Short mmCIF file of C-alpha atoms in Angstrom, two decimals:
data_model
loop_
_atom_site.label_atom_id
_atom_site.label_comp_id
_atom_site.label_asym_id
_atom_site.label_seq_id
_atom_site.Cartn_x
_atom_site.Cartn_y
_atom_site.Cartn_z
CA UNK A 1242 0.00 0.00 0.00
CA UNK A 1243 2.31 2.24 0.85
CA UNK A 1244 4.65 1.49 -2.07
CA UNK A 1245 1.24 2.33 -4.15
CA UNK A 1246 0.47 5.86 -2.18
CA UNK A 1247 4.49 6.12 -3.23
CA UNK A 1248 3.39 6.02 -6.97
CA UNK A 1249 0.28 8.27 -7.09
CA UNK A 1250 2.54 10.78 -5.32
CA UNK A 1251 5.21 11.03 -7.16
CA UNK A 1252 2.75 11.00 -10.28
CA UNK A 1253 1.40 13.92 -8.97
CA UNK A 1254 4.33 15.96 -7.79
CA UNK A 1255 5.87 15.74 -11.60
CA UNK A 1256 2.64 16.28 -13.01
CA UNK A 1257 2.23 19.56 -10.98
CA UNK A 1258 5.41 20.71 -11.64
CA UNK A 1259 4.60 20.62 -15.18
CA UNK A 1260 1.33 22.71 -15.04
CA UNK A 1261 3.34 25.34 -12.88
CA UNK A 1262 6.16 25.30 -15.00
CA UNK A 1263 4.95 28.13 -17.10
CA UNK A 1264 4.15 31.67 -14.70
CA UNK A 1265 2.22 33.61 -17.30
CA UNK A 1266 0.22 30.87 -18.97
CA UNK A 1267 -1.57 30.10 -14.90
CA UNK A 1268 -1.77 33.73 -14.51
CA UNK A 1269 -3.89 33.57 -17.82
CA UNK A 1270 -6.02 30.88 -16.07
CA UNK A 1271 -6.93 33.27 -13.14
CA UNK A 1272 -7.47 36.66 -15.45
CA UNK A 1273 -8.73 34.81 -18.25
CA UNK A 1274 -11.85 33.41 -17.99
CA UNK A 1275 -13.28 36.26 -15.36
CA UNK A 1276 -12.51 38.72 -18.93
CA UNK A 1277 -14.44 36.76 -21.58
CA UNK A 1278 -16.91 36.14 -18.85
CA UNK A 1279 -17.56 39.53 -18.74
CA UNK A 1280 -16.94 40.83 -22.41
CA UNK A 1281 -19.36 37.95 -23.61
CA UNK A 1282 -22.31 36.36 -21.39
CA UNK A 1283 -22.24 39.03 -18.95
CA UNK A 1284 -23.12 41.60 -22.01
CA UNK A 1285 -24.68 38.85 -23.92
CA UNK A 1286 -27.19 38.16 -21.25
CA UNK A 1287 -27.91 42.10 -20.09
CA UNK A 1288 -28.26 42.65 -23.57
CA UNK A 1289 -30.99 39.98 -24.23
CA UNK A 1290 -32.69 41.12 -20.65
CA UNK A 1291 -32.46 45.14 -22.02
CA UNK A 1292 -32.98 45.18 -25.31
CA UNK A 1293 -36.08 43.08 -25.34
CA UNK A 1294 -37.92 44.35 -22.27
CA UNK A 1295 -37.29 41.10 -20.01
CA UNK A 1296 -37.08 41.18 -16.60
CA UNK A 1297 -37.29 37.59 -16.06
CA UNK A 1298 -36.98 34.36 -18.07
CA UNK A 1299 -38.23 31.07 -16.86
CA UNK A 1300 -38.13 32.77 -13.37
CA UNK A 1301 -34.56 33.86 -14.16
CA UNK A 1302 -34.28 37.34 -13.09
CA UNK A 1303 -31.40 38.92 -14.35
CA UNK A 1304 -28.65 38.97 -10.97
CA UNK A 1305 -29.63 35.34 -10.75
CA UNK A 1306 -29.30 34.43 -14.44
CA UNK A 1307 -26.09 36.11 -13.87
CA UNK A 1308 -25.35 34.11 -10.93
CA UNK A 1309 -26.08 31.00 -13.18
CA UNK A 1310 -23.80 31.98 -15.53
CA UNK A 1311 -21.09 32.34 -12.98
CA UNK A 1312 -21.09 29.05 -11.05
CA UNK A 1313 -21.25 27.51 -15.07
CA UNK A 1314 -17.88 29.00 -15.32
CA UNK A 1315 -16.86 27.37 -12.05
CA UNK A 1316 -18.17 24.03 -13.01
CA UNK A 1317 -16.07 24.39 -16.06
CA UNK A 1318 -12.81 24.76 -14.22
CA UNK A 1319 -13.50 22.10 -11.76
CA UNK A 1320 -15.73 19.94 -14.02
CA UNK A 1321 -14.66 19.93 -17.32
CA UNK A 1322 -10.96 21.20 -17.68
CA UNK A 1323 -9.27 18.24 -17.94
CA UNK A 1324 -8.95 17.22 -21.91
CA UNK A 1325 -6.45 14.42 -22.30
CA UNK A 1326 -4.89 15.36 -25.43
CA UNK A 1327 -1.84 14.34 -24.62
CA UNK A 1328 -3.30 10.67 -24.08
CA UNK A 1329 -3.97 9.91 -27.69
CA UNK A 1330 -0.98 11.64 -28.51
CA UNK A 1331 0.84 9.03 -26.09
CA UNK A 1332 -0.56 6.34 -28.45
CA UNK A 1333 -0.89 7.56 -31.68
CA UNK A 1334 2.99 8.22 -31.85
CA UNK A 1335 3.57 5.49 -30.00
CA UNK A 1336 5.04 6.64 -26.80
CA UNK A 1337 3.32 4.35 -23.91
CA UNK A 1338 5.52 1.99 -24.72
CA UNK A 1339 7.50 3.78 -22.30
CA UNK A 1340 4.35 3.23 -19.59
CA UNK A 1341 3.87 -0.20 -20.40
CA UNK A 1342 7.09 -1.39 -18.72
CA UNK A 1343 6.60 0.96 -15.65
CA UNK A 1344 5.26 -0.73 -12.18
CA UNK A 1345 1.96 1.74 -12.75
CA UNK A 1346 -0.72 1.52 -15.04
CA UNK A 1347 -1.41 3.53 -18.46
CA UNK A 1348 -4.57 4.68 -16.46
CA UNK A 1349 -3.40 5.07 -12.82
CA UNK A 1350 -0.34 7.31 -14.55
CA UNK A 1351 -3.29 9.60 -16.52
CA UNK A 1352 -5.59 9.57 -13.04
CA UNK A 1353 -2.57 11.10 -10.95
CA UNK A 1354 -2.10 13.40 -13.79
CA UNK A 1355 -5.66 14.38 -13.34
CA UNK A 1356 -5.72 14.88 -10.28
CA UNK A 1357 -2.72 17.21 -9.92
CA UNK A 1358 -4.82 19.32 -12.72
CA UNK A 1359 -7.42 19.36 -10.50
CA UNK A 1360 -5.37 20.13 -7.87
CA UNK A 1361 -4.44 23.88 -9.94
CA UNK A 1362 -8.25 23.90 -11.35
CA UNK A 1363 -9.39 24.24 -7.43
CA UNK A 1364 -7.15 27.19 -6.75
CA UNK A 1365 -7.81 28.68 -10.04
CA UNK A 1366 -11.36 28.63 -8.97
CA UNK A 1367 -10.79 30.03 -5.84
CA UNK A 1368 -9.02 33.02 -6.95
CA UNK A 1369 -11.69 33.63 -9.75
CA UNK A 1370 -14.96 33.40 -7.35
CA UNK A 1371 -13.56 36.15 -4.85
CA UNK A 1372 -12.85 37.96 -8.10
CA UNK A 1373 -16.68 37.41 -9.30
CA UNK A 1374 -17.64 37.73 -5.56
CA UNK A 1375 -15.74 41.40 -5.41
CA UNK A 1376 -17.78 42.41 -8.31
CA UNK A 1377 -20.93 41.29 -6.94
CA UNK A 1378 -21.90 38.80 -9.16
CA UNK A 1379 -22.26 36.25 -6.71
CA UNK A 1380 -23.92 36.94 -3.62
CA UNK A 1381 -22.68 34.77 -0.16
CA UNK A 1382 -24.86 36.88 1.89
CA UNK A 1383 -27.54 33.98 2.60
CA UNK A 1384 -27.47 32.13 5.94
CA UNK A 1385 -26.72 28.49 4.05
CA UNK A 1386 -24.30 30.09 1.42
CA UNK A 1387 -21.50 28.49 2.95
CA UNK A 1388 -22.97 24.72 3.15
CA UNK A 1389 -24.22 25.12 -0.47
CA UNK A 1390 -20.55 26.07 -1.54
CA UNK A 1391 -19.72 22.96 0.16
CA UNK A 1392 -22.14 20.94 -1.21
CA UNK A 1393 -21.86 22.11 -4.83
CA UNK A 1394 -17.88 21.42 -4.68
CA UNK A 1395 -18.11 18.20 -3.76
CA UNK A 1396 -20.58 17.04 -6.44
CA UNK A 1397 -18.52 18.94 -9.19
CA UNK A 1398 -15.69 17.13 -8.14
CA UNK A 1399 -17.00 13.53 -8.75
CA UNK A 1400 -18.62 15.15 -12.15
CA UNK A 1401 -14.81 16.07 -12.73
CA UNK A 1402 -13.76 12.32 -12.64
CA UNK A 1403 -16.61 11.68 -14.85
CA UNK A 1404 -15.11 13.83 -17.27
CA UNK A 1405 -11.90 12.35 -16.48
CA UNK A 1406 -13.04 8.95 -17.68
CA UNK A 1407 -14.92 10.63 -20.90
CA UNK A 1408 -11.38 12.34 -21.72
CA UNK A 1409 -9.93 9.20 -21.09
CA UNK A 1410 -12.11 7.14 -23.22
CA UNK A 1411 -11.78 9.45 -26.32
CA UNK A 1412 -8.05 9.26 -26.03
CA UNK A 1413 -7.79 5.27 -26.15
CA UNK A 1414 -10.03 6.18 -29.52
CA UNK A 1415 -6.46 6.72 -30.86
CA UNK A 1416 -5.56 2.85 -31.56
CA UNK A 1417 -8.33 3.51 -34.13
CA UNK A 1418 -8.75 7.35 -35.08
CA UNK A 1419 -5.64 9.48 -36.32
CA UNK A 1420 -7.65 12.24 -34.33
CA UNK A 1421 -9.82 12.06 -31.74
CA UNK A 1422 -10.51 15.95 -31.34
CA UNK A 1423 -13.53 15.72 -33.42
CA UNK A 1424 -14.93 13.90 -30.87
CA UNK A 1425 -13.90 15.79 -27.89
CA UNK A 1426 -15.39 18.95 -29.87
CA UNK A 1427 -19.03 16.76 -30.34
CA UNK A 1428 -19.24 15.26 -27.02
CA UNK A 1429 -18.24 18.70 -25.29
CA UNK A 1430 -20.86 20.76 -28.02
CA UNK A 1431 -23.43 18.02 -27.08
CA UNK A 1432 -23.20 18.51 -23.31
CA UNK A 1433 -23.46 21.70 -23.06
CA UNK A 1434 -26.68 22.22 -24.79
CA UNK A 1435 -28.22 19.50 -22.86
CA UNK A 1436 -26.47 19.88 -19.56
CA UNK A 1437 -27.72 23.20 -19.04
CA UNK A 1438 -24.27 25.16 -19.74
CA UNK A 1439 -25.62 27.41 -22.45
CA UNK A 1440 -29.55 27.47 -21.00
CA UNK A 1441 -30.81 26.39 -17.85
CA UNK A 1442 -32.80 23.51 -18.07
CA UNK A 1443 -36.07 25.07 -16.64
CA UNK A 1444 -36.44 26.52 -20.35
CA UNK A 1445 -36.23 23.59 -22.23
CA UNK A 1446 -39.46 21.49 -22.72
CA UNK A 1447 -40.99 19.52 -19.78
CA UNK A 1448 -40.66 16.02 -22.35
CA UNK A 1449 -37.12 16.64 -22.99
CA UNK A 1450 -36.30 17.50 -19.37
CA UNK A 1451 -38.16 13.96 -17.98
CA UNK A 1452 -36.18 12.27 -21.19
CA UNK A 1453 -32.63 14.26 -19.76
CA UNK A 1454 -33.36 13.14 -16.28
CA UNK A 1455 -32.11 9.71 -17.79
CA UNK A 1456 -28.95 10.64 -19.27
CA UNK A 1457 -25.68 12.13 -17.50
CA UNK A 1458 -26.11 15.66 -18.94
CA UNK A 1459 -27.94 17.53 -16.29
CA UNK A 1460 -26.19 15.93 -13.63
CA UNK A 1461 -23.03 17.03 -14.70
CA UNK A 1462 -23.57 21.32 -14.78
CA UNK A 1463 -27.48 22.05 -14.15
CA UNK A 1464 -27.65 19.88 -10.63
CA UNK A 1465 -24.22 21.10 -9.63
CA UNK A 1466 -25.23 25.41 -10.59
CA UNK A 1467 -28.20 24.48 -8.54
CA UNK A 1468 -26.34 23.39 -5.20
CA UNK A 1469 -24.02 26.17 -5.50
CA UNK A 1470 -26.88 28.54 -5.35
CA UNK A 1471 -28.84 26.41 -3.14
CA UNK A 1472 -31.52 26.14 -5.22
CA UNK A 1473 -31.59 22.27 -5.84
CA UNK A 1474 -35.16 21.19 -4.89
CA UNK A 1475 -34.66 17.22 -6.02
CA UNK A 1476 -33.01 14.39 -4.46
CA UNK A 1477 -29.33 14.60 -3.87
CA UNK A 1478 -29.20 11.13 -3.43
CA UNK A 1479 -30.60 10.68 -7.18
CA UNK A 1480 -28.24 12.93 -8.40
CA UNK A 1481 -25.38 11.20 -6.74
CA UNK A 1482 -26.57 7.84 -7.95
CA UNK A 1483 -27.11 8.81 -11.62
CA UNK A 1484 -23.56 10.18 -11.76
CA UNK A 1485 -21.94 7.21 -10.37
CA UNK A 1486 -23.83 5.12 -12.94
CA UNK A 1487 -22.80 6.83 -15.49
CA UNK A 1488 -19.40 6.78 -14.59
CA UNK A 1489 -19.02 3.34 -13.73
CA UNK A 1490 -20.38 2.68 -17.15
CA UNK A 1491 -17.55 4.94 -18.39
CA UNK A 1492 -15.23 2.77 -16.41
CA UNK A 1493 -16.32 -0.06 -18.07
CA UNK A 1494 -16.20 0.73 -21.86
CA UNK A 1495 -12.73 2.72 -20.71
CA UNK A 1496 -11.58 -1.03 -19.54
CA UNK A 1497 -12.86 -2.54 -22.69
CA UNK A 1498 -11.24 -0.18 -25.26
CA UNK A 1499 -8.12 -0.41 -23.56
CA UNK A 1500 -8.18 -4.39 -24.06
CA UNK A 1501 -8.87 -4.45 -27.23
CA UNK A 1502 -6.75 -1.19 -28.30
CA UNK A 1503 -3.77 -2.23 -27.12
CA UNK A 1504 -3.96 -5.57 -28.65
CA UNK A 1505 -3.75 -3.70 -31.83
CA UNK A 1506 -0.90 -1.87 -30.65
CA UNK A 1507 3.01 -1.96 -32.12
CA UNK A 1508 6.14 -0.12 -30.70
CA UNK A 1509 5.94 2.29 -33.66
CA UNK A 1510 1.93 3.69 -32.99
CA UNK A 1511 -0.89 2.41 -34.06
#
């Protein structure tokens, strides 16, 4: 065991290095995002709100609309940040060669790198929320703010691993696909119309909503916005039980690629 903690360590202290290695590409991280948030859904959204007499959408006024918007953004850095590009490079110019005679897995070595991403993504997220909090886009003022911070972090968390295994799975597509960014681009396009990303969900038909509550996609951005604003009026357990489905499905067509990808595998790529 503690050989294995060894591993996953050391995995993660390279890994981090790597992410910090460059000053002015995290500073970009932190100012970033907080600019085209406002340049383009903050005006976007006041526009749509101005312009054509709204004051509120789908019981969306517009400070909570823009409060929506916000966590979104938050979601994405914890949620969705990780890509794995550099997974279906690994195979498709044949470098895990190099992984398959190490004592740790192709996967483990990709989950530690994960997880020191995350590790960044959290204080990126940190630093942009007081930034979003100092311009009063997001009020804390309520009595449960705090718990619903709490409880919203730790869902979008696991829906980060989820994303992690989706990454993961589109990378192994490399035994078969010269490029595999195609689908990233679909699957990411896809999920954020139906996750509730772009829209919340409240606008979307009541049939397609009851059809959604089947699939991953509002579990991984609407039901996390929601806690964060503590505004989630279903059952947590639900939402905690269709997200580990889902990912334990992931799991297991991640498992299956991988046997039958690298059985197609030679030193030289695919």
């Amino acid at each position: 065991m503690r050989a294995e903690l060894g591993k996953w360590w050391a995995t993660f202290r390279v890994s981090w290095t790597q992410y910090l290695a460059y000053k002015l590409n995290f500073l970009l991280l932190i100012i970033g995002p907080v600019v085209v948030f406002f340049f383009i859904r903050y005006n976007l959204w006041k526009s749509i709100y101005t312009l054509e007499g709204i004051t509120t959408l789908q019981g969306y006024d517009f400070p909570t609309m823009l409060t929506y918007q916000v966590w979104v953004m938050i979601i994405g850095f914890l949620g969705q940040g990780y890509n794995g590009r550099n997974l279906a490079e690994d195979i498709r110019l044949g470098r895990i060669s190099a992984y398959l005679i190490y004592p740790f897995s192709f996967w483990r070595f990709h989950a530690g790198n994960f997880l020191a991403f995350q590790g960044i993504q959290v204080l990126v997220s940190v630093l942009t929320l007081i930034a979003v909090v100092i311009q009063g886009w997001v009020p804390l003022d309520s009595p449960g703010a705090a718990l619903a911070i709490f409880s919203g972090f730790l869902y979008t968390l696991c829906v980060g691993f989820f994303w992690f295994q989706m990454s993961y799975i589109i990378g192994i597509m490399a035994f078969w696909l010269e490029e595999t960014w195609v689908i990233r681009v679909m699957m990411v396009t896809i999920s954020q119309f139906f996750s509730g990303a772009l829209l919340p969900l409240e606008i979307f038909p009541e049939a397609l909503q009851r059809v959604l509550s089947f699939l991953p996609f509002p579990y991984l951005t609407h039901v996390p916005v929601k806690l964060f604003m503590g505004a989630y009026d279903g059952s947590l357990l639900t939402a905690y039980g269709m997200l580990g489905f889902w990912t334990l499905v992931l799991l297991w067509v991640g498992r299956l690629l991988w046997q039958k990808g690298i059985g197609n595998y030679t030193a030289a790529g695919i």
